Amino acid sequence: MSFAELFGREPHGRWAAPGRVNLIGEHVDYARGLCLPFAIAQRTVVEVATRDDSRVRLASLAEPGGFDGTLDDIGSGSPAGWAGYAAGVLWALRADGHAVGGVDLLVTDTVPLGAGLSSSAALECSTAVAVDELFGLGLDRRVLAAACQRAENDIVGAATGGMDQAASLLAKAGHALLLDTRDGATRQVPFAPADAGLGLLVIDTRVRHRLADGRYGARRASVEKAAAALRLPSLREATLDQVDTLDGELRPRARHVVTEIVRVRETVKLLADGRIDEIGPLLDASHTSLAGDFEVSCAELDLAVSTARGAGALGARLTGGGFGGSAIALVPLAAVDAVASAVRAAFAREDLRSPEIRTAEPSAGAARESLHGPGTAERVDRLQDEIAALPVVDPRSPDGMLGYDEHGLPGPAGRSR
Ligand code: GLA
C-alpha cells in the first residue's frame, strides 16, 4: 500500500529518524544526569503531506491501527497505540503555540519494535522534523526533542526522560552524544568502534517490554522520592555519603543513579583519550548496578551479558529501559562471530527464543530523505549544518578533557540555549 493509494495524492516528502543505543548512563535521564547514547543505522521513515484543514490521518505499513481525526481530538491517551507517538508531536508543538495544521502521514519503515532501540522516539522524531519543515517552524532540534518527549509523557502516558529523542535528533555519525539532562547541554564524543578493531553487538533478547507499564514509572518514582528525602532537586546533586543515609529500597536505587553518572564521566574520558578498548569494565559495572541496585534486568539479559563476556566481549550491559529488550557487548572484531554463536547457543540451551544479533554503527540523526516537494534544499543543509556545528570533544585540544565545567561535563560544553 503506497501513500498515494491510501490518501489519494503524493506525499510532500519523506523523513527518517534513527533508533538509538545507549552506550552508558542508564536510568539517569530523569534524574538530571548524564547519558551517552548514539544513533543506530535503523530508521523509522514517514511520508507526510500537509492539509489545509485540521484533519490528521495516520497509517503505518509496520503496525495495525492508526488514526483519523482532527488536531482537537488529540489529548491524553488519544489516539491510543503507536499513533499517539506521532499525533502527540503535533499536539506538543501546538501546545507551544506553533502554527501546525493537519497532515496525512504514512509510516513506511520502522526501527525494530520493542527491541529497546527506541522505535517510539524514532517515530516521534521523524514526525517532528517533517512537521517542522513542512509548516516552516524553523525550530532548534533541542526544542523539537523537548516536544517529542512531551508527546510521550503527556499523550502516550510513558514518563520517560529525554535521552532517546535527543539521540535521534542530535546524533552525529562516528560519535556518541554526551547529554547533560540537567540543562540539555550536549557534546559529540568520538565513538567509532570499528576504527579500533572492535564491534558493538546489539543482542535483542526478544523479550518485549512496554515502557508505559508500571515498572519504569515505579523506578522513576523511587528516584524522585530519594531526591526529595535528601532535600535535593535531583539525584544529580547527591553524594554517595548522602545516599547511604536513605532507607529501604531507595538506597540501592539512588546508589545506581549516583554511580552510573560517575561511570559516564569515566567513559567519556577514556573515549576522548582514544582508549575505547578500556571501557569494558565500566559497561560491566553498569550492568551489575542495573541488575542489582536498580533491578531492571531479567534472566535473558543477564544470560546475554554473561555469555558475551565469557566468549570474549570486553564488556557488556543491558541498554535502554531494561525488563527485556536489548543488551550490548563490545567485542574485538575477530571475536564477533564467536560471541554471537555463544549467545545463540546459550539461549538454545535454556529453550529461549533465538536472540536477534546485530552490529551497531554510530550513525547520523534525523533528516529528510527526499528533496522534492515544498521545503528547500537550503533548509536541509541548514539542519545538517546545525548538527555539524555541535561541539566535538577533541582529545588533542590542550584543555579538551581537563576538569569539569559548570555542567559537570569534562572540558568546554556545547551551549544548548
Ligand atoms: C527508556 C527511556 C529513556 C531512559 C531509558 C533508561 O529508553 O525512554 O528516557 O530513561 O529508558 O535509561
Coordinates of C-alpha atoms and ligand atoms in Angstrom, one line a residue:
M1 CA 0.0 0.0 0.0
S2 CA 1.5 3.3 -1.0
F3 CA 0.9 6.8 0.3
A4 CA -0.9 7.7 -3.0
E5 CA -3.1 4.6 -2.8
L6 CA -4.0 5.4 0.8
F7 CA -4.5 9.1 0.7
G8 CA -5.2 9.8 -3.0
R9 CA -2.2 12.1 -3.6
E10 CA 1.5 12.2 -3.4
P11 CA 3.4 13.0 -0.1
H12 CA 5.3 16.3 0.2
G13 CA 8.4 14.5 1.3
R14 CA 9.9 11.6 3.3
W15 CA 11.8 12.0 6.6
A16 CA 13.7 9.4 8.6
A17 CA 14.9 9.3 12.2
P18 CA 17.1 6.7 13.8
G19 CA 16.7 4.5 16.8
R20 CA 19.4 4.6 19.5
V21 CA 21.6 2.5 21.6
N22 CA 22.7 3.9 24.9
L23 CA 26.4 3.2 25.5
I24 CA 26.2 4.1 29.2
G25 CA 24.2 6.3 31.5
E26 CA 21.1 4.3 32.1
H27 CA 18.1 5.4 34.1
V28 CA 19.7 8.7 34.9
D29 CA 18.0 11.0 32.3
Y30 CA 15.0 11.6 34.6
A31 CA 17.4 12.4 37.5
R32 CA 19.1 15.3 35.7
G33 CA 22.1 13.0 35.0
L34 CA 24.5 12.4 32.1
C35 CA 24.0 9.8 29.4
L36 CA 25.9 8.8 26.3
P37 CA 23.7 7.4 23.6
F38 CA 24.4 7.1 19.9
A39 CA 22.1 6.8 16.9
I40 CA 21.9 3.5 15.0
A41 CA 21.6 2.8 11.3
Q42 CA 18.0 1.5 11.6
R43 CA 15.4 4.2 11.0
T44 CA 11.8 5.0 11.1
V45 CA 10.6 6.6 7.9
V46 CA 7.5 8.7 7.5
E47 CA 5.9 10.1 4.3
V48 CA 3.9 13.2 5.0
A49 CA 1.7 15.7 3.2
T50 CA 0.2 18.8 4.8
R51 CA -3.5 19.5 4.6
D52 CA -5.3 22.8 4.6
D53 CA -7.7 21.7 7.3
S54 CA -7.2 20.3 10.7
R55 CA -7.7 16.6 9.8
V56 CA -5.0 14.2 10.8
R57 CA -4.7 10.8 9.2
L58 CA -2.0 8.4 10.4
A59 CA -1.3 5.0 9.0
S60 CA 1.6 2.5 9.1
L61 CA 2.8 -0.3 7.0
A62 CA 4.5 -1.8 10.0
E63 CA 1.7 -1.9 12.5
P64 CA -2.1 -2.2 12.6
G65 CA -4.2 0.7 13.9
G66 CA -3.8 4.3 13.1
F67 CA -5.8 7.5 13.4
D68 CA -8.4 9.5 11.5
G69 CA -9.5 12.6 13.5
T70 CA -8.7 16.2 13.9
L71 CA -6.0 18.1 15.8
D72 CA -8.5 18.8 18.5
D73 CA -9.1 15.1 19.1
I74 CA -5.5 14.6 20.2
G75 CA -5.1 14.5 24.0
S76 CA -4.0 12.4 26.9
G77 CA -4.4 8.7 25.8
S78 CA -5.9 9.7 22.4
P79 CA -5.1 8.3 20.0
A80 CA -4.1 5.0 21.6
G81 CA -1.4 2.7 20.3
W82 CA 1.5 3.8 18.0
A83 CA -0.4 6.7 16.5
G84 CA -0.2 8.5 19.9
Y85 CA 3.6 9.0 19.4
A86 CA 3.1 10.8 16.0
A87 CA -0.1 12.6 16.9
G88 CA 1.5 13.6 20.3
V89 CA 4.2 15.6 18.5
L90 CA 1.5 17.7 16.6
W91 CA -0.2 18.2 19.9
A92 CA 3.0 19.3 21.8
L93 CA 4.0 21.7 19.1
R94 CA 0.6 23.3 19.0
A95 CA 0.6 23.5 22.8
D96 CA 3.7 25.6 22.4
G97 CA 1.8 28.0 20.2
H98 CA 3.3 26.8 16.8
A99 CA 1.1 27.0 13.8
V100 CA 0.7 23.3 12.9
G101 CA -2.1 22.2 10.7
G102 CA -3.5 18.8 9.7
V103 CA -1.4 16.2 8.0
D104 CA -1.6 12.8 6.2
L105 CA 1.2 10.6 7.4
L106 CA 2.3 7.1 6.5
V107 CA 5.0 5.2 8.4
T108 CA 6.8 3.1 5.7
D109 CA 9.6 1.7 7.7
T110 CA 10.5 1.3 11.4
V111 CA 13.3 0.7 13.8
P112 CA 12.7 -2.8 15.2
L113 CA 9.7 -2.6 17.6
G114 CA 10.0 -3.5 21.3
A115 CA 13.8 -4.3 21.0
G116 CA 14.8 -1.5 23.4
L117 CA 16.1 0.6 20.4
S118 CA 13.7 3.4 20.8
S119 CA 11.3 2.9 17.9
S120 CA 8.9 5.2 19.7
A121 CA 11.4 8.1 19.8
A122 CA 12.3 7.4 16.1
L123 CA 8.6 7.8 15.2
E124 CA 8.3 11.0 17.2
C125 CA 11.4 12.5 15.8
S126 CA 10.7 11.6 12.2
T127 CA 7.3 13.2 12.6
A128 CA 8.9 16.3 14.3
V129 CA 11.4 17.0 11.6
A130 CA 8.7 16.6 8.9
V131 CA 6.2 18.9 10.6
D132 CA 8.9 21.4 11.4
E133 CA 9.9 21.7 7.8
L134 CA 6.5 21.4 6.2
F135 CA 5.0 24.1 8.4
G136 CA 8.1 26.3 8.2
L137 CA 8.6 26.4 12.0
G138 CA 12.4 26.5 11.9
L139 CA 12.8 25.2 15.4
D140 CA 16.0 24.2 17.0
R141 CA 16.4 20.5 17.3
R142 CA 16.5 20.7 21.1
V143 CA 13.1 22.3 21.0
L144 CA 11.9 19.5 18.8
A145 CA 13.4 16.9 21.2
A146 CA 11.5 18.5 24.1
A147 CA 8.2 18.4 22.1
C148 CA 8.8 14.7 21.3
Q149 CA 9.4 14.0 25.0
R150 CA 6.2 15.7 25.9
A151 CA 4.3 13.7 23.3
E152 CA 5.5 10.6 25.0
N153 CA 4.9 11.9 28.6
D154 CA 1.6 13.6 28.1
I155 CA -0.2 11.9 25.2
V156 CA 1.2 8.3 25.4
G157 CA 1.5 8.4 29.2
A158 CA 5.0 7.0 29.4
A159 CA 7.1 9.0 31.9
T160 CA 10.3 8.6 30.0
G161 CA 13.3 11.0 30.2
G162 CA 14.6 12.9 27.1
M163 CA 17.6 10.7 26.2
D164 CA 16.1 8.8 23.2
Q165 CA 14.7 11.9 21.5
A166 CA 18.0 13.8 21.9
A167 CA 19.9 10.9 20.4
S168 CA 17.6 10.6 17.4
L169 CA 17.7 14.3 16.6
L170 CA 21.2 15.4 17.6
A171 CA 23.4 12.4 16.9
K172 CA 26.4 12.6 14.6
A173 CA 27.9 9.6 12.7
G174 CA 31.0 8.2 14.3
H175 CA 30.1 9.8 17.7
A176 CA 28.2 9.2 20.8
L177 CA 26.1 12.1 22.2
L178 CA 27.0 13.2 25.7
L179 CA 23.8 14.7 27.0
D180 CA 23.5 16.6 30.2
T181 CA 19.9 16.3 31.1
R182 CA 20.2 19.0 33.7
D183 CA 20.2 21.7 31.1
G184 CA 20.2 20.0 27.8
A185 CA 23.8 20.7 27.0
T186 CA 25.3 18.3 24.6
R187 CA 28.7 17.3 23.3
Q188 CA 29.7 15.0 20.5
V189 CA 32.2 12.4 21.7
P190 CA 34.2 10.4 19.1
F191 CA 33.0 6.8 19.1
A192 CA 34.0 4.6 16.2
P193 CA 34.5 1.0 17.5
A194 CA 35.4 -0.4 14.0
D195 CA 38.3 2.0 13.7
A196 CA 39.7 0.4 16.9
G197 CA 39.1 -3.1 15.7
L198 CA 36.0 -3.5 17.8
G199 CA 32.4 -4.3 17.1
L200 CA 29.4 -3.2 19.2
L201 CA 26.9 -6.1 19.2
V202 CA 23.3 -5.4 20.0
I203 CA 21.7 -8.6 21.3
D204 CA 17.9 -8.3 21.2
T205 CA 16.6 -10.9 23.7
R206 CA 13.2 -10.7 22.1
V207 CA 11.6 -10.3 25.5
R208 CA 9.2 -7.5 24.8
H209 CA 8.9 -4.7 27.3
R210 CA 6.5 -1.8 27.4
L211 CA 7.6 1.4 28.9
A212 CA 4.1 2.6 29.6
D213 CA 3.6 -0.2 32.0
G214 CA 4.2 0.4 35.7
R215 CA 7.8 -0.8 36.4
Y216 CA 9.6 2.0 34.6
G217 CA 7.3 4.6 36.3
A218 CA 8.0 2.9 39.7
R219 CA 11.8 3.3 39.2
R220 CA 11.3 6.9 38.3
A221 CA 9.1 7.5 41.3
S222 CA 11.8 5.9 43.6
V223 CA 14.5 8.1 42.2
E224 CA 12.3 11.2 42.7
K225 CA 11.4 10.1 46.3
A226 CA 15.1 9.6 47.1
A227 CA 15.9 13.1 45.9
A228 CA 13.1 14.5 48.0
A229 CA 14.2 12.6 51.1
L230 CA 17.6 14.1 50.7
R231 CA 16.0 17.6 50.1
L232 CA 17.8 17.8 46.8
P233 CA 16.4 19.0 43.4
S234 CA 17.5 15.7 41.9
L235 CA 20.0 12.8 42.5
R236 CA 22.4 14.6 40.2
E237 CA 23.4 16.6 43.2
A238 CA 23.6 13.7 45.6
T239 CA 26.9 12.2 47.0
L240 CA 27.3 8.5 48.0
D241 CA 27.5 9.5 51.7
Q242 CA 24.1 11.1 51.4
V243 CA 22.8 8.0 49.6
D244 CA 23.9 5.9 52.5
T245 CA 21.5 7.7 54.8
L246 CA 18.5 6.6 52.7
D247 CA 16.2 3.8 53.9
G248 CA 14.9 0.7 52.3
E249 CA 15.0 0.3 48.5
L250 CA 15.6 4.0 48.0
R251 CA 19.2 3.4 48.9
P252 CA 20.2 0.9 46.2
R253 CA 18.0 2.8 43.6
A254 CA 19.8 6.1 44.4
R255 CA 23.2 4.4 44.5
H256 CA 22.7 3.2 41.0
V257 CA 22.0 6.7 39.7
V258 CA 24.9 8.3 41.5
T259 CA 27.5 5.7 40.5
E260 CA 26.2 5.5 36.9
I261 CA 26.7 9.2 36.4
V262 CA 30.4 8.7 37.5
R263 CA 30.7 5.8 35.0
V264 CA 29.5 8.1 32.2
R265 CA 32.2 10.7 33.0
E266 CA 34.9 8.0 33.1
T267 CA 33.7 6.5 29.8
V268 CA 33.8 9.9 28.2
K269 CA 37.3 10.5 29.4
L270 CA 38.5 7.2 28.0
L271 CA 36.8 7.7 24.7
A272 CA 38.2 11.2 24.3
D273 CA 41.6 9.8 25.1
G274 CA 41.3 7.2 22.3
R275 CA 41.1 4.4 24.9
I276 CA 37.9 2.8 23.7
D277 CA 39.2 -0.7 24.4
E278 CA 39.4 0.2 28.1
I279 CA 35.7 1.0 28.6
G280 CA 34.6 -2.7 29.1
P281 CA 34.8 -2.7 32.9
L282 CA 32.6 0.4 33.0
L283 CA 30.0 -1.3 30.9
D284 CA 30.2 -4.4 33.1
A285 CA 29.8 -2.3 36.3
S286 CA 26.8 -0.5 34.8
H287 CA 25.1 -3.8 34.2
T288 CA 25.9 -5.1 37.7
S289 CA 24.4 -1.9 39.1
L290 CA 21.3 -2.0 36.9
A291 CA 20.7 -5.7 37.7
G292 CA 21.5 -5.5 41.4
D293 CA 20.7 -2.0 42.7
F294 CA 18.2 -0.9 40.2
E295 CA 16.6 -4.2 39.4
V296 CA 15.7 -3.6 35.8
S297 CA 17.4 -6.7 34.3
C298 CA 15.8 -10.1 33.5
A299 CA 17.2 -13.6 33.1
E300 CA 17.5 -13.3 29.4
L301 CA 19.5 -10.0 29.6
D302 CA 21.8 -11.5 32.3
L303 CA 22.4 -14.5 30.2
A304 CA 23.2 -12.5 27.1
V305 CA 25.6 -10.3 29.1
S306 CA 27.4 -13.1 31.0
T307 CA 27.7 -15.3 27.9
A308 CA 29.1 -12.5 25.8
R309 CA 31.7 -11.7 28.4
G310 CA 32.7 -15.4 28.7
A311 CA 33.1 -15.6 25.0
G312 CA 35.5 -12.7 24.7
A313 CA 33.5 -9.4 25.0
L314 CA 35.5 -6.6 26.6
G315 CA 32.3 -5.5 28.4
A316 CA 28.5 -5.9 28.2
R317 CA 25.4 -4.5 29.7
L318 CA 21.7 -4.1 29.1
T319 CA 20.8 -1.0 27.2
G320 CA 17.6 1.1 27.4
G321 CA 14.9 0.8 29.9
G322 CA 15.5 -2.9 30.7
F323 CA 13.0 -5.6 31.7
G324 CA 13.7 -7.1 28.3
G325 CA 14.8 -5.5 25.0
S326 CA 18.5 -5.5 24.1
A327 CA 21.9 -5.9 25.6
I328 CA 25.1 -4.5 24.1
A329 CA 28.6 -6.1 24.0
L330 CA 31.8 -4.5 23.0
V331 CA 33.8 -7.2 21.2
P332 CA 37.1 -7.4 19.3
L333 CA 36.1 -7.8 15.6
A334 CA 37.9 -11.2 15.4
A335 CA 35.6 -12.5 18.2
V336 CA 32.3 -11.1 16.9
D337 CA 31.1 -14.4 15.3
A338 CA 32.3 -16.5 18.3
V339 CA 30.4 -14.2 20.8
A340 CA 27.2 -14.2 18.7
S341 CA 27.3 -18.0 18.3
A342 CA 28.0 -18.5 22.0
V343 CA 25.0 -16.3 22.9
R344 CA 22.7 -18.1 20.5
A345 CA 23.8 -21.5 21.9
A346 CA 23.3 -20.4 25.5
F347 CA 19.7 -19.2 24.6
A348 CA 19.1 -22.5 22.8
R349 CA 20.3 -24.5 25.8
E350 CA 17.8 -22.6 28.0
D351 CA 15.0 -23.2 25.5
L352 CA 14.7 -19.4 24.9
R353 CA 13.7 -17.8 21.6
S354 CA 16.8 -17.2 19.5
P355 CA 18.0 -13.7 20.0
E356 CA 18.4 -11.2 17.1
I357 CA 22.0 -10.1 17.0
R358 CA 23.2 -7.1 15.0
T359 CA 26.3 -4.9 14.9
A360 CA 25.6 -1.2 15.6
E361 CA 27.4 1.6 13.8
P362 CA 27.2 5.1 15.4
S363 CA 25.1 6.9 12.7
A364 CA 23.6 10.3 11.9
G365 CA 20.5 11.8 13.4
A366 CA 17.1 12.5 11.8
A367 CA 17.0 14.0 8.3
R368 CA 14.8 14.5 5.2
E369 CA 15.3 11.6 2.8
S370 CA 13.8 13.1 -0.3
L371 CA 14.2 16.6 -1.5
H372 CA 11.2 17.0 -3.8
G373 CA 8.0 18.8 -2.7
P374 CA 7.8 22.0 -0.7
G375 CA 10.7 22.6 1.6
T376 CA 14.0 23.5 0.2
A377 CA 17.5 22.0 -0.1
E378 CA 18.8 25.1 1.8
R379 CA 16.7 24.2 4.8
V380 CA 18.1 20.6 4.8
D381 CA 21.6 22.0 4.5
R382 CA 20.9 24.3 7.4
L383 CA 19.7 21.4 9.6
Q384 CA 22.7 19.4 8.7
D385 CA 25.0 22.4 9.4
E386 CA 23.3 22.7 12.8
I387 CA 24.3 19.2 13.7
A388 CA 27.8 19.6 12.2
A389 CA 28.3 22.7 14.3
L390 CA 27.7 20.9 17.6
P391 CA 30.9 20.9 19.5
V392 CA 33.1 17.8 19.4
V393 CA 35.4 16.8 22.2
D394 CA 38.8 17.0 20.7
P395 CA 41.2 14.9 22.8
R396 CA 44.1 16.8 21.3
S397 CA 43.0 20.2 22.5
P398 CA 45.0 21.3 25.5
D399 CA 42.0 21.9 27.7
G400 CA 40.0 19.2 26.0
M401 CA 39.4 16.8 28.9
L402 CA 40.8 18.7 31.9
G403 CA 38.4 19.2 34.7
Y404 CA 34.7 19.7 34.6
D405 CA 32.8 22.7 33.6
E406 CA 29.6 24.1 35.3
H407 CA 27.6 21.2 33.8
G408 CA 29.8 18.6 35.4
L409 CA 30.9 17.8 31.8
P410 CA 34.6 17.4 31.1
G411 CA 36.1 20.3 29.1
P412 CA 34.2 23.1 27.3
A413 CA 30.5 22.3 26.8
G414 CA 28.2 22.9 23.9
R415 CA 25.6 25.6 24.7
S416 CA 22.1 24.4 24.4
R417 CA 20.3 27.7 24.6
Ligands
GLA1 C1 14.0 4.4 28.2 C2 13.5 5.9 28.3 C3 14.7 6.8 28.4 C4 15.6 6.3 29.5 C5 15.9 4.9 29.4 C6 16.7 4.3 30.6 O1 14.7 4.2 27.0 O2 12.8 6.2 27.1 O3 14.2 8.1 28.6 O4 15.1 6.6 30.8 O5 14.8 4.1 29.3 O6 18.0 4.9 30.6

